[in-house]
PDB file of C-alpha atoms in Angstrom:
ATOM      1  CA  MET A 919     -34.315  -7.493  23.987  1.00 60.00           C
ATOM      2  CA  PRO A 920     -33.434  -6.544  20.381  1.00 65.00           C
ATOM      3  CA  PRO A 921     -34.884  -8.536  17.508  1.00 70.00           C
ATOM      4  CA  PRO A 922     -32.848 -11.484  16.255  1.00 85.00           C
ATOM      5  CA  PHE A 923     -30.320 -10.603  13.578  1.00 95.00           C
ATOM      6  CA  ARG A 924     -28.996 -12.711  10.734  1.00 97.00           C
ATOM      7  CA  ILE A 925     -25.377 -11.764  10.051  1.00 98.00           C
ATOM      8  CA  ALA A 926     -23.111 -13.322   7.420  1.00 99.00           C
ATOM      9  CA  ALA A 927     -19.462 -13.154   6.438  1.00 99.00           C
ATOM     10  CA  ILE A 928     -18.237 -14.459   3.107  1.00 99.00           C
ATOM     11  CA  GLY A 929     -14.682 -15.297   2.099  1.00 98.00           C
ATOM     12  CA  GLU A 930     -11.584 -17.013   3.401  1.00 97.00           C
ATOM     13  CA  LEU A 931     -11.559 -19.602   6.164  1.00 97.00           C
ATOM     14  CA  LEU A 932      -7.984 -20.701   6.799  1.00 96.00           C
ATOM     15  CA  TRP A 933      -5.339 -21.592   9.326  1.00 94.00           C
ATOM     16  CA  ASP A 934      -2.778 -19.018  10.444  1.00 87.00           C
ATOM     17  CA  LEU A 935       0.510 -20.884  10.897  1.00 89.00           C
ATOM     18  CA  LEU A 936       1.966 -18.862  13.777  1.00 82.00           C
ATOM     19  CA  PRO A 937       5.292 -19.337  15.571  1.00 83.00           C
ATOM     20  CA  THR A 938       3.224 -20.524  18.562  1.00 82.00           C
ATOM     21  CA  GLY A 939       1.263 -23.045  16.479  1.00 86.00           C
ATOM     22  CA  PRO A 940      -1.684 -23.075  14.050  1.00 89.00           C
ATOM     23  CA  GLN A 941      -4.674 -20.849  14.783  1.00 88.00           C
ATOM     24  CA  LEU A 942      -7.953 -20.751  12.923  1.00 92.00           C
ATOM     25  CA  GLY A 943      -8.294 -17.495  11.004  1.00 92.00           C
ATOM     26  CA  GLY A 944      -9.236 -15.500   7.961  1.00 95.00           C
ATOM     27  CA  ALA A 945     -10.872 -12.075   8.284  1.00 96.00           C
ATOM     28  CA  PRO A 946     -14.441 -13.243   7.493  1.00 97.00           C
ATOM     29  CA  ALA A 947     -14.032 -16.194   9.863  1.00 96.00           C
ATOM     30  CA  ASN A 948     -12.707 -13.935  12.640  1.00 95.00           C
ATOM     31  CA  PHE A 949     -15.636 -11.576  12.048  1.00 97.00           C
ATOM     32  CA  ALA A 950     -18.161 -14.422  12.257  1.00 96.00           C
ATOM     33  CA  SER A 951     -16.590 -15.803  15.426  1.00 94.00           C
ATOM     34  CA  MET A 952     -16.654 -12.444  17.205  1.00 94.00           C
ATOM     35  CA  SER A 953     -20.200 -11.735  15.980  1.00 95.00           C
ATOM     36  CA  ALA A 954     -21.359 -14.996  17.543  1.00 93.00           C
ATOM     37  CA  HIS A 955     -19.599 -14.180  20.829  1.00 91.00           C
ATOM     38  CA  LEU A 956     -21.099 -10.693  20.996  1.00 92.00           C
ATOM     39  CA  ALA A 957     -24.579 -12.038  20.345  1.00 91.00           C
ATOM     40  CA  ALA A 958     -24.189 -14.671  23.069  1.00 88.00           C
ATOM     41  CA  LEU A 959     -22.827 -12.158  25.585  1.00 85.00           C
ATOM     42  CA  GLU A 960     -25.808  -9.907  24.996  1.00 77.00           C
ATOM     43  CA  SER A 961     -28.194 -12.733  25.789  1.00 67.00           C
ATOM     44  CA  PRO A 962     -27.392 -16.434  26.214  1.00 61.00           C
ATOM     45  CA  ARG A 963     -30.829 -17.097  24.759  1.00 54.00           C
ATOM     46  CA  THR A 964     -30.218 -15.050  21.640  1.00 59.00           C
ATOM     47  CA  SER A 965     -31.844 -16.328  18.493  1.00 66.00           C
ATOM     48  CA  ASP A 966     -29.367 -14.518  16.260  1.00 84.00           C
ATOM     49  CA  GLU A 967     -27.910 -16.550  13.424  1.00 94.00           C
ATOM     50  CA  ILE A 968     -24.321 -16.008  12.342  1.00 96.00           C
ATOM     51  CA  PHE A 969     -23.386 -17.515   8.979  1.00 98.00           C
ATOM     52  CA  LEU A 970     -19.954 -18.159   7.521  1.00 98.00           C
ATOM     53  CA  ILE A 971     -19.819 -18.737   3.776  1.00 98.00           C
ATOM     54  CA  SER A 972     -16.558 -20.361   2.744  1.00 98.00           C
ATOM     55  CA  ARG A 973     -14.923 -23.596   1.596  1.00 98.00           C
ATOM     56  CA  VAL A 974     -12.463 -26.044   3.118  1.00 98.00           C
ATOM     57  CA  GLY A 975     -10.524 -28.977   1.756  1.00 98.00           C
ATOM     58  CA  ASN A 976     -11.309 -32.634   2.276  1.00 98.00           C
ATOM     59  CA  ASP A 977      -8.478 -32.896   4.785  1.00 98.00           C
ATOM     60  CA  ALA A 978      -7.666 -32.881   8.486  1.00 97.00           C
ATOM     61  CA  LEU A 979      -7.380 -29.078   8.688  1.00 97.00           C
ATOM     62  CA  GLY A 980     -10.778 -28.704   7.047  1.00 97.00           C
ATOM     63  CA  ARG A 981     -12.399 -31.124   9.474  1.00 97.00           C
ATOM     64  CA  GLN A 982     -10.782 -29.377  12.442  1.00 96.00           C
ATOM     65  CA  ALA A 983     -12.024 -26.002  11.198  1.00 95.00           C
ATOM     66  CA  VAL A 984     -15.591 -27.271  10.922  1.00 95.00           C
ATOM     67  CA  GLU A 985     -15.409 -28.814  14.398  1.00 93.00           C
ATOM     68  CA  GLN A 986     -14.172 -25.590  15.957  1.00 91.00           C
ATOM     69  CA  PHE A 987     -16.797 -23.452  14.271  1.00 90.00           C
ATOM     70  CA  THR A 988     -19.573 -25.841  15.216  1.00 89.00           C
ATOM     71  CA  ALA A 989     -18.562 -25.302  18.852  1.00 87.00           C
ATOM     72  CA  ARG A 990     -18.805 -21.531  18.342  1.00 87.00           C
ATOM     73  CA  SER A 991     -22.525 -21.661  17.433  1.00 87.00           C
ATOM     74  CA  ILE A 992     -21.954 -20.488  13.865  1.00 93.00           C
ATOM     75  CA  ASN A 993     -24.206 -21.717  11.070  1.00 95.00           C
ATOM     76  CA  LEU A 994     -22.053 -23.770   8.704  1.00 95.00           C
ATOM     77  CA  ASP A 995     -24.716 -24.706   6.157  1.00 96.00           C
ATOM     78  CA  HIS A 996     -22.761 -22.743   3.551  1.00 98.00           C
ATOM     79  CA  ILE A 997     -19.309 -24.216   4.223  1.00 98.00           C
ATOM     80  CA  SER A 998     -18.617 -26.514   1.284  1.00 98.00           C
ATOM     81  CA  ILE A 999     -15.960 -29.197   0.843  1.00 98.00           C
ATOM     82  CA  ASP A1000     -13.440 -29.026  -2.002  1.00 98.00           C
ATOM     83  CA  THR A1001     -11.931 -32.283  -3.252  1.00 96.00           C
ATOM     84  CA  ARG A1002      -9.326 -30.567  -5.458  1.00 97.00           C
ATOM     85  CA  TYR A1003      -7.660 -28.000  -3.218  1.00 98.00           C
ATOM     86  CA  PRO A1004      -6.580 -28.098   0.442  1.00 98.00           C
ATOM     87  CA  THR A1005      -7.884 -26.013   3.297  1.00 98.00           C
ATOM     88  CA  GLY A1006      -6.250 -22.587   3.157  1.00 98.00           C
ATOM     89  CA  THR A1007      -3.141 -21.792   5.166  1.00 96.00           C
ATOM     90  CA  VAL A1008      -1.138 -18.636   5.823  1.00 93.00           C
ATOM     91  CA  THR A1009       2.400 -18.561   7.190  1.00 93.00           C
ATOM     92  CA  VAL A1010       2.562 -15.743   9.753  1.00 85.00           C
ATOM     93  CA  ALA A1011       5.716 -14.060  11.059  1.00 86.00           C
ATOM     94  CA  LEU A1012       5.423 -11.600  13.941  1.00 80.00           C
ATOM     95  CA  GLN A1013       7.439  -8.396  14.145  1.00 82.00           C
ATOM     96  CA  PRO A1014       8.742  -7.209  17.563  1.00 80.00           C
ATOM     97  CA  ASN A1015       5.731  -4.869  17.933  1.00 74.00           C
ATOM     98  CA  GLY A1016       3.302  -7.750  17.398  1.00 71.00           C
ATOM     99  CA  ASN A1017       2.331  -6.770  13.864  1.00 77.00           C
ATOM    100  CA  PRO A1018       2.116  -9.763  11.530  1.00 78.00           C
ATOM    101  CA  THR A1019       3.450 -10.350   8.046  1.00 85.00           C
ATOM    102  CA  TYR A1020       1.637 -12.912   5.938  1.00 85.00           C
ATOM    103  CA  THR A1021       2.542 -15.431   3.256  1.00 92.00           C
ATOM    104  CA  ILE A1022      -0.832 -16.471   1.847  1.00 95.00           C
ATOM    105  CA  HIS A1023      -0.655 -19.784   0.050  1.00 95.00           C
ATOM    106  CA  GLU A1024      -2.442 -20.085  -3.282  1.00 94.00           C
ATOM    107  CA  ASN A1025      -4.805 -22.701  -4.721  1.00 96.00           C
ATOM    108  CA  ALA A1026      -6.747 -22.973  -1.471  1.00 98.00           C
ATOM    109  CA  ALA A1027     -10.260 -24.348  -1.086  1.00 98.00           C
ATOM    110  CA  TRP A1028     -11.684 -20.885  -0.355  1.00 98.00           C
ATOM    111  CA  ASP A1029     -10.577 -19.777  -3.830  1.00 98.00           C
ATOM    112  CA  SER A1030     -13.466 -21.809  -5.259  1.00 98.00           C
ATOM    113  CA  ILE A1031     -16.523 -20.936  -3.163  1.00 98.00           C
ATOM    114  CA  PRO A1032     -19.450 -21.952  -5.383  1.00 98.00           C
ATOM    115  CA  HIS A1033     -22.605 -19.975  -5.888  1.00 97.00           C
ATOM    116  CA  THR A1034     -25.709 -21.925  -4.916  1.00 97.00           C
ATOM    117  CA  PRO A1035     -29.479 -21.351  -4.941  1.00 97.00           C
ATOM    118  CA  GLN A1036     -29.314 -21.487  -1.138  1.00 98.00           C
ATOM    119  CA  LEU A1037     -27.110 -18.388  -1.090  1.00 98.00           C
ATOM    120  CA  LEU A1038     -29.646 -16.485  -3.169  1.00 96.00           C
ATOM    121  CA  THR A1039     -32.291 -17.484  -0.622  1.00 98.00           C
ATOM    122  CA  LEU A1040     -30.147 -16.437   2.342  1.00 98.00           C
ATOM    123  CA  ALA A1041     -28.948 -13.047   1.063  1.00 99.00           C
ATOM    124  CA  PRO A1042     -32.255 -11.099   1.235  1.00 98.00           C
ATOM    125  CA  THR A1043     -32.852 -12.240   4.834  1.00 98.00           C
ATOM    126  CA  LEU A1044     -29.645 -10.752   6.246  1.00 98.00           C
ATOM    127  CA  ALA A1045     -29.441  -7.803   8.603  1.00 98.00           C
ATOM    128  CA  ALA A1046     -25.713  -7.462   7.864  1.00 99.00           C
ATOM    129  CA  VAL A1047     -23.000  -8.934   5.658  1.00 99.00           C
ATOM    130  CA  CYS A1048     -19.216  -8.499   5.769  1.00 99.00           C
ATOM    131  CA  PHE A1049     -16.924  -8.955   2.766  1.00 99.00           C
ATOM    132  CA  GLY A1050     -13.404  -7.981   1.733  1.00 98.00           C
ATOM    133  CA  THR A1051     -10.802  -8.041  -1.024  1.00 98.00           C
ATOM    134  CA  LEU A1052      -8.682 -11.145  -0.399  1.00 97.00           C
ATOM    135  CA  ALA A1053     -11.435 -13.614  -1.303  1.00 97.00           C
ATOM    136  CA  GLN A1054     -11.785 -11.836  -4.638  1.00 98.00           C
ATOM    137  CA  ARG A1055      -8.347 -12.958  -5.840  1.00 97.00           C
ATOM    138  CA  SER A1056      -9.937 -15.889  -7.753  1.00 97.00           C
ATOM    139  CA  ASN A1057     -12.580 -15.634 -10.466  1.00 98.00           C
ATOM    140  CA  GLU A1058     -14.978 -18.158  -8.933  1.00 98.00           C
ATOM    141  CA  THR A1059     -15.069 -16.816  -5.394  1.00 98.00           C
ATOM    142  CA  ARG A1060     -15.130 -13.228  -6.647  1.00 98.00           C
ATOM    143  CA  ALA A1061     -18.213 -13.962  -8.759  1.00 98.00           C
ATOM    144  CA  THR A1062     -19.940 -15.748  -5.869  1.00 99.00           C
ATOM    145  CA  LEU A1063     -19.147 -12.983  -3.389  1.00 99.00           C
ATOM    146  CA  ARG A1064     -20.351 -10.214  -5.659  1.00 99.00           C
ATOM    147  CA  ARG A1065     -23.580 -11.933  -6.602  1.00 99.00           C
ATOM    148  CA  PHE A1066     -24.283 -12.689  -2.947  1.00 99.00           C
ATOM    149  CA  VAL A1067     -23.636  -9.134  -1.735  1.00 99.00           C
ATOM    150  CA  ALA A1068     -25.686  -7.664  -4.583  1.00 98.00           C
ATOM    151  CA  SER A1069     -28.602  -9.921  -3.607  1.00 98.00           C
ATOM    152  CA  THR A1070     -28.952  -8.505  -0.079  1.00 99.00           C
ATOM    153  CA  SER A1071     -31.827  -6.171   0.749  1.00 98.00           C
ATOM    154  CA  LEU A1072     -31.718  -2.382   0.740  1.00 96.00           C
ATOM    155  CA  HIS A1073     -31.885  -2.460   4.548  1.00 96.00           C
ATOM    156  CA  CYS A1074     -28.869  -4.749   4.950  1.00 99.00           C
ATOM    157  CA  VAL A1075     -25.762  -3.293   6.600  1.00 99.00           C
ATOM    158  CA  ARG A1076     -23.119  -4.123   3.987  1.00 99.00           C
ATOM    159  CA  VAL A1077     -19.647  -3.911   5.527  1.00 99.00           C
ATOM    160  CA  PHE A1078     -16.664  -3.687   3.188  1.00 99.00           C
ATOM    161  CA  ASP A1079     -13.501  -4.505   5.125  1.00 98.00           C
ATOM    162  CA  VAL A1080     -10.672  -3.330   2.850  1.00 97.00           C
ATOM    163  CA  ASN A1081      -8.052  -5.658   4.442  1.00 94.00           C
ATOM    164  CA  LEU A1082      -5.385  -5.344   1.735  1.00 95.00           C
ATOM    165  CA  ARG A1083      -3.039  -8.289   1.324  1.00 94.00           C
ATOM    166  CA  ASP A1084      -0.435  -7.826  -1.419  1.00 92.00           C
ATOM    167  CA  PRO A1085      -0.611  -8.797  -4.217  1.00 94.00           C
ATOM    168  CA  TYR A1086      -4.214  -9.991  -3.907  1.00 95.00           C
ATOM    169  CA  TRP A1087      -6.172  -6.826  -4.496  1.00 96.00           C
ATOM    170  CA  SER A1088      -6.871  -4.413  -7.317  1.00 97.00           C
ATOM    171  CA  PRO A1089      -8.175  -0.860  -7.678  1.00 97.00           C
ATOM    172  CA  GLU A1090     -11.254  -2.351  -9.342  1.00 98.00           C
ATOM    173  CA  SER A1091     -12.038  -4.510  -6.299  1.00 98.00           C
ATOM    174  CA  LEU A1092     -11.781  -1.445  -4.058  1.00 98.00           C
ATOM    175  CA  ARG A1093     -14.087   0.568  -6.274  1.00 98.00           C
ATOM    176  CA  TRP A1094     -16.586  -2.296  -6.438  1.00 99.00           C
ATOM    177  CA  GLY A1095     -16.550  -2.677  -2.676  1.00 98.00           C
ATOM    178  CA  CYS A1096     -17.184   1.015  -2.064  1.00 99.00           C
ATOM    179  CA  SER A1097     -19.998   0.963  -4.615  1.00 98.00           C
ATOM    180  CA  HIS A1098     -21.805  -1.836  -2.777  1.00 99.00           C
ATOM    181  CA  ALA A1099     -21.142  -0.999   0.877  1.00 99.00           C
ATOM    182  CA  THR A1100     -22.959   1.020   3.496  1.00 99.00           C
ATOM    183  CA  VAL A1101     -19.973   0.754   5.879  1.00 99.00           C
ATOM    184  CA  LEU A1102     -16.336   1.049   4.804  1.00 99.00           C
ATOM    185  CA  LYS A1103     -13.670  -0.125   7.247  1.00 99.00           C
ATOM    186  CA  MET A1104      -9.910   0.164   6.750  1.00 98.00           C
ATOM    187  CA  ASN A1105      -6.754   0.788   8.727  1.00 96.00           C
ATOM    188  CA  HIS A1106      -4.698   3.966   8.492  1.00 96.00           C
ATOM    189  CA  GLU A1107      -2.017   2.293   6.358  1.00 95.00           C
ATOM    190  CA  GLU A1108      -4.620   1.484   3.703  1.00 97.00           C
ATOM    191  CA  VAL A1109      -5.752   5.107   3.296  1.00 97.00           C
ATOM    192  CA  PRO A1110      -3.262   6.090   0.528  1.00 97.00           C
ATOM    193  CA  HIS A1111      -3.944   2.883  -1.428  1.00 97.00           C
ATOM    194  CA  LEU A1112      -7.685   3.470  -1.355  1.00 98.00           C
ATOM    195  CA  ALA A1113      -7.254   7.141  -2.246  1.00 97.00           C
ATOM    196  CA  ALA A1114      -5.210   6.204  -5.313  1.00 97.00           C
ATOM    197  CA  ALA A1115      -7.628   3.446  -6.355  1.00 97.00           C
ATOM    198  CA  LEU A1116     -10.590   5.825  -6.139  1.00 97.00           C
ATOM    199  CA  ASP A1117      -8.753   8.650  -7.941  1.00 96.00           C
ATOM    200  CA  ALA A1118      -9.431  10.917  -4.987  1.00 96.00           C
ATOM    201  CA  PRO A1119      -8.294  14.507  -5.609  1.00 95.00           C
ATOM    202  CA  PRO A1120      -5.088  15.661  -3.860  1.00 92.00           C
ATOM    203  CA  GLN A1121      -7.057  17.548  -1.212  1.00 93.00           C
ATOM    204  CA  SER A1122      -8.955  14.341  -0.291  1.00 93.00           C
ATOM    205  CA  ARG A1123      -6.100  12.033   0.684  1.00 92.00           C
ATOM    206  CA  SER A1124      -5.860  12.422   4.447  1.00 95.00           C
ATOM    207  CA  PRO A1125      -7.959  10.045   6.584  1.00 96.00           C
ATOM    208  CA  HIS A1126     -10.563  12.736   7.317  1.00 96.00           C
ATOM    209  CA  THR A1127     -10.818  14.102   3.795  1.00 97.00           C
ATOM    210  CA  LEU A1128     -10.755  10.694   2.112  1.00 98.00           C
ATOM    211  CA  ALA A1129     -13.597   9.569   4.362  1.00 98.00           C
ATOM    212  CA  GLN A1130     -15.585  12.628   3.321  1.00 98.00           C
ATOM    213  CA  PHE A1131     -14.812  11.956  -0.348  1.00 98.00           C
ATOM    214  CA  VAL A1132     -16.060   8.370  -0.021  1.00 98.00           C
ATOM    215  CA  LEU A1133     -19.251   9.501   1.716  1.00 98.00           C
ATOM    216  CA  ASP A1134     -19.887  12.090  -0.997  1.00 98.00           C
ATOM    217  CA  THR A1135     -19.133   9.722  -3.886  1.00 98.00           C
ATOM    218  CA  PHE A1136     -20.457   6.286  -2.887  1.00 98.00           C
ATOM    219  CA  PRO A1137     -23.509   4.901  -1.047  1.00 98.00           C
ATOM    220  CA  VAL A1138     -21.319   4.441   2.050  1.00 99.00           C
ATOM    221  CA  GLU A1139     -22.923   5.872   5.213  1.00 98.00           C
ATOM    222  CA  LEU A1140     -20.087   5.287   7.695  1.00 99.00           C
ATOM    223  CA  VAL A1141     -16.314   5.211   7.229  1.00 99.00           C
ATOM    224  CA  ALA A1142     -14.333   3.552  10.018  1.00 99.00           C
ATOM    225  CA  ILE A1143     -10.545   3.886  10.111  1.00 98.00           C
ATOM    226  CA  THR A1144      -8.511   2.043  12.734  1.00 96.00           C
ATOM    227  CA  ARG A1145      -5.242   3.609  13.887  1.00 94.00           C
ATOM    228  CA  GLY A1146      -3.613   0.909  15.984  1.00 87.00           C
ATOM    229  CA  ALA A1147      -2.688   2.128  19.456  1.00 86.00           C
ATOM    230  CA  GLU A1148      -4.065   5.565  18.567  1.00 92.00           C
ATOM    231  CA  GLY A1149      -7.648   4.357  18.370  1.00 93.00           C
ATOM    232  CA  SER A1150     -10.025   5.019  15.531  1.00 97.00           C
ATOM    233  CA  LEU A1151     -11.789   7.551  13.382  1.00 98.00           C
ATOM    234  CA  LEU A1152     -15.504   7.211  12.567  1.00 98.00           C
ATOM    235  CA  VAL A1153     -16.984   9.549   9.972  1.00 98.00           C
ATOM    236  CA  THR A1154     -20.525  10.065   8.681  1.00 98.00           C
ATOM    237  CA  LEU A1155     -21.908  12.916   6.612  1.00 96.00           C
ATOM    238  CA  GLU A1156     -23.014  14.615   9.827  1.00 95.00           C
ATOM    239  CA  THR A1157     -20.426  13.617  12.427  1.00 95.00           C
ATOM    240  CA  ILE A1158     -16.744  12.910  12.990  1.00 96.00           C
ATOM    241  CA  HIS A1159     -15.743  10.960  16.089  1.00 97.00           C
ATOM    242  CA  GLN A1160     -12.164  10.233  17.128  1.00 96.00           C
ATOM    243  CA  HIS A1161     -11.468   7.627  19.793  1.00 96.00           C
ATOM    244  CA  PRO A1162      -8.037   7.799  21.479  1.00 94.00           C
ATOM    245  CA  GLY A1163      -7.681   4.044  21.806  1.00 91.00           C
ATOM    246  CA  ILE A1164      -7.271   1.791  24.827  1.00 90.00           C
ATOM    247  CA  PRO A1165      -3.714   1.109  26.059  1.00 90.00           C
ATOM    248  CA  VAL A1166      -2.981  -2.620  26.245  1.00 89.00           C
ATOM    249  CA  GLN A1167      -0.026  -4.986  26.192  1.00 89.00           C
ATOM    250  CA  VAL A1168      -0.135  -6.328  22.637  1.00 86.00           C
ATOM    251  CA  ALA A1169       0.417 -10.055  22.123  1.00 79.00           C
ATOM    252  CA  ASP A1170      -0.257  -9.802  18.403  1.00 77.00           C
ATOM    253  CA  SER A1171      -2.641  -7.729  16.321  1.00 82.00           C
ATOM    254  CA  ILE A1172      -4.117 -10.652  14.355  1.00 83.00           C
ATOM    255  CA  GLY A1173      -7.896 -10.389  14.320  1.00 87.00           C
ATOM    256  CA  ALA A1174      -8.063  -7.126  16.280  1.00 92.00           C
ATOM    257  CA  GLY A1175      -9.418  -5.268  13.270  1.00 94.00           C
ATOM    258  CA  ASP A1176     -11.946  -8.038  12.620  1.00 96.00           C
ATOM    259  CA  ALA A1177     -13.194  -7.825  16.210  1.00 95.00           C
ATOM    260  CA  PHE A1178     -13.482  -4.056  15.758  1.00 97.00           C
ATOM    261  CA  THR A1179     -15.521  -4.610  12.586  1.00 98.00           C
ATOM    262  CA  ALA A1180     -17.836  -7.152  14.216  1.00 98.00           C
ATOM    263  CA  ALA A1181     -18.441  -4.825  17.163  1.00 97.00           C
ATOM    264  CA  ILE A1182     -19.205  -1.874  14.887  1.00 98.00           C
ATOM    265  CA  THR A1183     -21.665  -3.999  12.939  1.00 98.00           C
ATOM    266  CA  ARG A1184     -23.523  -5.128  16.040  1.00 97.00           C
ATOM    267  CA  ALA A1185     -23.629  -1.623  17.508  1.00 97.00           C
ATOM    268  CA  LEU A1186     -25.033  -0.262  14.245  1.00 98.00           C
ATOM    269  CA  LEU A1187     -27.761  -2.897  14.240  1.00 97.00           C
ATOM    270  CA  LEU A1188     -28.623  -1.814  17.791  1.00 95.00           C
ATOM    271  CA  HIS A1189     -28.796   1.835  16.607  1.00 96.00           C
ATOM    272  CA  GLN A1190     -26.113   3.019  19.019  1.00 97.00           C
ATOM    273  CA  PRO A1191     -24.765   6.600  18.744  1.00 96.00           C
ATOM    274  CA  LEU A1192     -21.339   7.088  17.189  1.00 97.00           C
ATOM    275  CA  PRO A1193     -19.389   7.598  20.476  1.00 97.00           C
ATOM    276  CA  ALA A1194     -20.861   4.388  21.904  1.00 97.00           C
ATOM    277  CA  ILE A1195     -20.058   2.506  18.694  1.00 98.00           C
ATOM    278  CA  ALA A1196     -16.446   3.699  18.841  1.00 97.00           C
ATOM    279  CA  GLU A1197     -16.013   2.755  22.502  1.00 97.00           C
ATOM    280  CA  PHE A1198     -17.538  -0.704  21.986  1.00 97.00           C
ATOM    281  CA  ALA A1199     -15.433  -1.434  18.906  1.00 96.00           C
ATOM    282  CA  ASN A1200     -12.168  -0.150  20.368  1.00 96.00           C
ATOM    283  CA  ARG A1201     -12.605  -2.174  23.552  1.00 95.00           C
ATOM    284  CA  TRP A1202     -13.121  -5.442  21.695  1.00 94.00           C
ATOM    285  CA  GLY A1203     -10.361  -4.738  19.210  1.00 93.00           C
ATOM    286  CA  ALA A1204      -7.972  -3.915  22.054  1.00 92.00           C
ATOM    287  CA  TRP A1205      -8.870  -7.070  23.956  1.00 91.00           C
ATOM    288  CA  VAL A1206      -8.193  -9.320  20.958  1.00 91.00           C
ATOM    289  CA  ALA A1207      -4.806  -7.597  20.537  1.00 89.00           C
ATOM    290  CA  THR A1208      -3.847  -8.826  24.025  1.00 90.00           C
ATOM    291  CA  GLN A1209      -4.421 -12.436  22.942  1.00 88.00           C
ATOM    292  CA  HIS A1210      -2.720 -14.747  20.453  1.00 81.00           C
ATOM    293  CA  GLY A1211      -4.509 -15.369  17.150  1.00 77.00           C
ATOM    294  CA  GLY A1212      -7.692 -13.948  15.684  1.00 81.00           C
ATOM    295  CA  MET A1213     -10.235 -16.052  17.606  1.00 83.00           C
ATOM    296  CA  PRO A1214      -9.229 -16.064  21.277  1.00 81.00           C
ATOM    297  CA  SER A1215     -11.401 -17.886  23.765  1.00 74.00           C
ATOM    298  CA  PRO A1216     -12.898 -17.578  26.289  1.00 63.00           C
ATOM    299  CA  ILE A1217     -14.329 -14.134  25.682  1.00 66.00           C
ATOM    300  CA  PRO A1218     -14.585 -11.947  28.821  1.00 64.00           C
ATOM    301  CA  THR A1219     -17.976 -10.820  30.057  1.00 60.00           C
ATOM    302  CA  PRO A1220     -18.645  -7.067  30.163  1.00 53.00           C
TER     303      PRO A1220
END
């Protein structure tokens, strides 16, 4: 049995307001939920700890979010309550192919995640942490996120999930993320935006060549690019692995990338080879795409 891991995600916890009804979501929250499921599937007696660091409002949606995450065996010691702003919500419209479009409402509780001494104590104990760009749209949460990530140990797997949501990102946030990550994850549509933000030379703007540029320029050790139905591309300094994807009937793609990211993180902690990492991540990402919302349940057994 592998040693217990402490894995954290920091950022937005919100409700996706879907045509079929509200679903709990937010990329860090989806990541934490899938990380907890993967740990439990590996061993029901796992002593792994999965942490979600976020903030909810003092309202019914906030209380429901906490209740649901408590049932998912996720440590909520670092979920704080905001008395000024409501729990975050996102209005989601689905295109015919299942791809979502988002209207992310501002002045949400997760825009004011406070930094605490407890976070400074937690950070150095982590085996992995996942962070993105959306939570950095506000000054307070951006400062908390960056201080927390910078306080992790040299051995921590630091996963930067690009996850661009217009207009809530900047070239500076992309550069900062690459400078502090050991794993960079993005989808194929985000490649040109990242290339421009990093001032990549013209010959380094395809998925393969941009990945190589990132590996040569930043402390990133693995670049993971999802390609929807066409699978994924994983690149290290030594190896390139392309996975063709797993054909499924897509319900919606919400959370599929987050499941992919959680699976990659766990496989890396277990020191799996690149082909095994790709297969594991693509299978979980594909399964979530067959479900509605970013946190489907129950999770199938292998």
